[in-house]
Amino acid sequence: ALTLERNKSHVIAMANATAWHHPIHLHGHSFRVISRNGQPTRNREWQDTVLISPREKVEIAFVADNSGDWMFHCHVLEHQAGGMMAVFRVA
């Protein structure tokens, strides 16, 4: 599992290289989308899911302030079954 240092800020970059939309959900934390396709976002509300469009790149930022093991996955069940699911640890 990927380990994130507790109480530190982290940025995760994601790229959707597919032709499908992916609603990516982060358990245990809220984040802000800070860029889409390399362009800074204007509205940076707190959220726990981001919809990534086909061929889109997204960066999210959050403070890993909730210790434990947390899921990070696509909300489309078929995509999860295909491997779009991971666990990260905050320690």
PDB file of C-alpha atoms in Angstrom, residues 39-81:
ATOM      1  CA  GLN A  39      -4.931  24.510 -15.786  1.00  0.00           C
ATOM      2  CA  PRO A  40      -5.606  25.696 -12.221  1.00  0.00           C
ATOM      3  CA  THR A  41      -9.222  25.308 -11.144  1.00  0.00           C
ATOM      4  CA  ARG A  42     -11.260  28.299  -9.993  1.00  0.00           C
ATOM      5  CA  ASN A  43     -13.785  26.594  -7.731  1.00  0.00           C
ATOM      6  CA  ARG A  44     -11.995  24.533  -5.115  1.00  0.00           C
ATOM      7  CA  GLU A  45     -14.789  23.241  -2.908  1.00  0.00           C
ATOM      8  CA  TRP A  46     -14.145  20.294  -0.596  1.00  0.00           C
ATOM      9  CA  GLN A  47     -15.251  16.978  -2.067  1.00  0.00           C
ATOM     10  CA  ASP A  48     -14.571  13.246  -1.816  1.00  0.00           C
ATOM     11  CA  THR A  49     -15.285  12.297  -5.447  1.00  0.00           C
ATOM     12  CA  VAL A  50     -14.054  13.792  -8.717  1.00  0.00           C
ATOM     13  CA  LEU A  51     -15.418  12.943 -12.162  1.00  0.00           C
ATOM     14  CA  ILE A  52     -12.508  12.512 -14.558  1.00  0.00           C
ATOM     15  CA  SER A  53     -13.499  12.817 -18.214  1.00  0.00           C
ATOM     16  CA  PRO A  54     -11.960  10.738 -21.013  1.00  0.00           C
ATOM     17  CA  ARG A  55      -8.364  11.809 -21.757  1.00  0.00           C
ATOM     18  CA  GLU A  56      -8.414  14.255 -18.839  1.00  0.00           C
ATOM     19  CA  LYS A  57      -5.680  14.865 -16.252  1.00  0.00           C
ATOM     20  CA  VAL A  58      -6.623  15.976 -12.737  1.00  0.00           C
ATOM     21  CA  GLU A  59      -4.652  16.952  -9.637  1.00  0.00           C
ATOM     22  CA  ILE A  60      -6.182  16.780  -6.166  1.00  0.00           C
ATOM     23  CA  ALA A  61      -4.755  18.132  -2.904  1.00  0.00           C
ATOM     24  CA  PHE A  62      -5.580  17.186   0.666  1.00  0.00           C
ATOM     25  CA  VAL A  63      -4.134  16.869   4.157  1.00  0.00           C
ATOM     26  CA  ALA A  64      -3.734  13.233   5.214  1.00  0.00           C
ATOM     27  CA  ASP A  65      -5.078  13.781   8.724  1.00  0.00           C
ATOM     28  CA  ASN A  66      -7.071  10.592   9.248  1.00  0.00           C
ATOM     29  CA  SER A  67      -4.867   7.629  10.222  1.00  0.00           C
ATOM     30  CA  GLY A  68      -5.551   4.181   8.879  1.00  0.00           C
ATOM     31  CA  ASP A  69      -6.029   2.287   5.636  1.00  0.00           C
ATOM     32  CA  TRP A  70      -8.352   3.929   3.100  1.00  0.00           C
ATOM     33  CA  MET A  71      -9.809   2.927  -0.261  1.00  0.00           C
ATOM     34  CA  PHE A  72      -9.305   5.009  -3.403  1.00  0.00           C
ATOM     35  CA  HIS A  73     -11.412   3.753  -6.319  1.00  0.00           C
ATOM     36  CA  CYS A  74     -13.634   4.332  -9.335  1.00  0.00           C
ATOM     37  CA  HIS A  75     -17.308   4.313  -8.370  1.00  0.00           C
ATOM     38  CA  VAL A  76     -18.282   2.294 -11.459  1.00  0.00           C
ATOM     39  CA  LEU A  77     -18.479  -1.275 -10.120  1.00  0.00           C
ATOM     40  CA  GLU A  78     -17.282  -2.856 -13.368  1.00  0.00           C
ATOM     41  CA  HIS A  79     -14.219  -0.596 -13.307  1.00  0.00           C
ATOM     42  CA  GLN A  80     -13.472  -1.572  -9.689  1.00  0.00           C
ATOM     43  CA  ALA A  81     -13.715  -5.227 -10.662  1.00  0.00           C
TER      44      ALA A  81
END
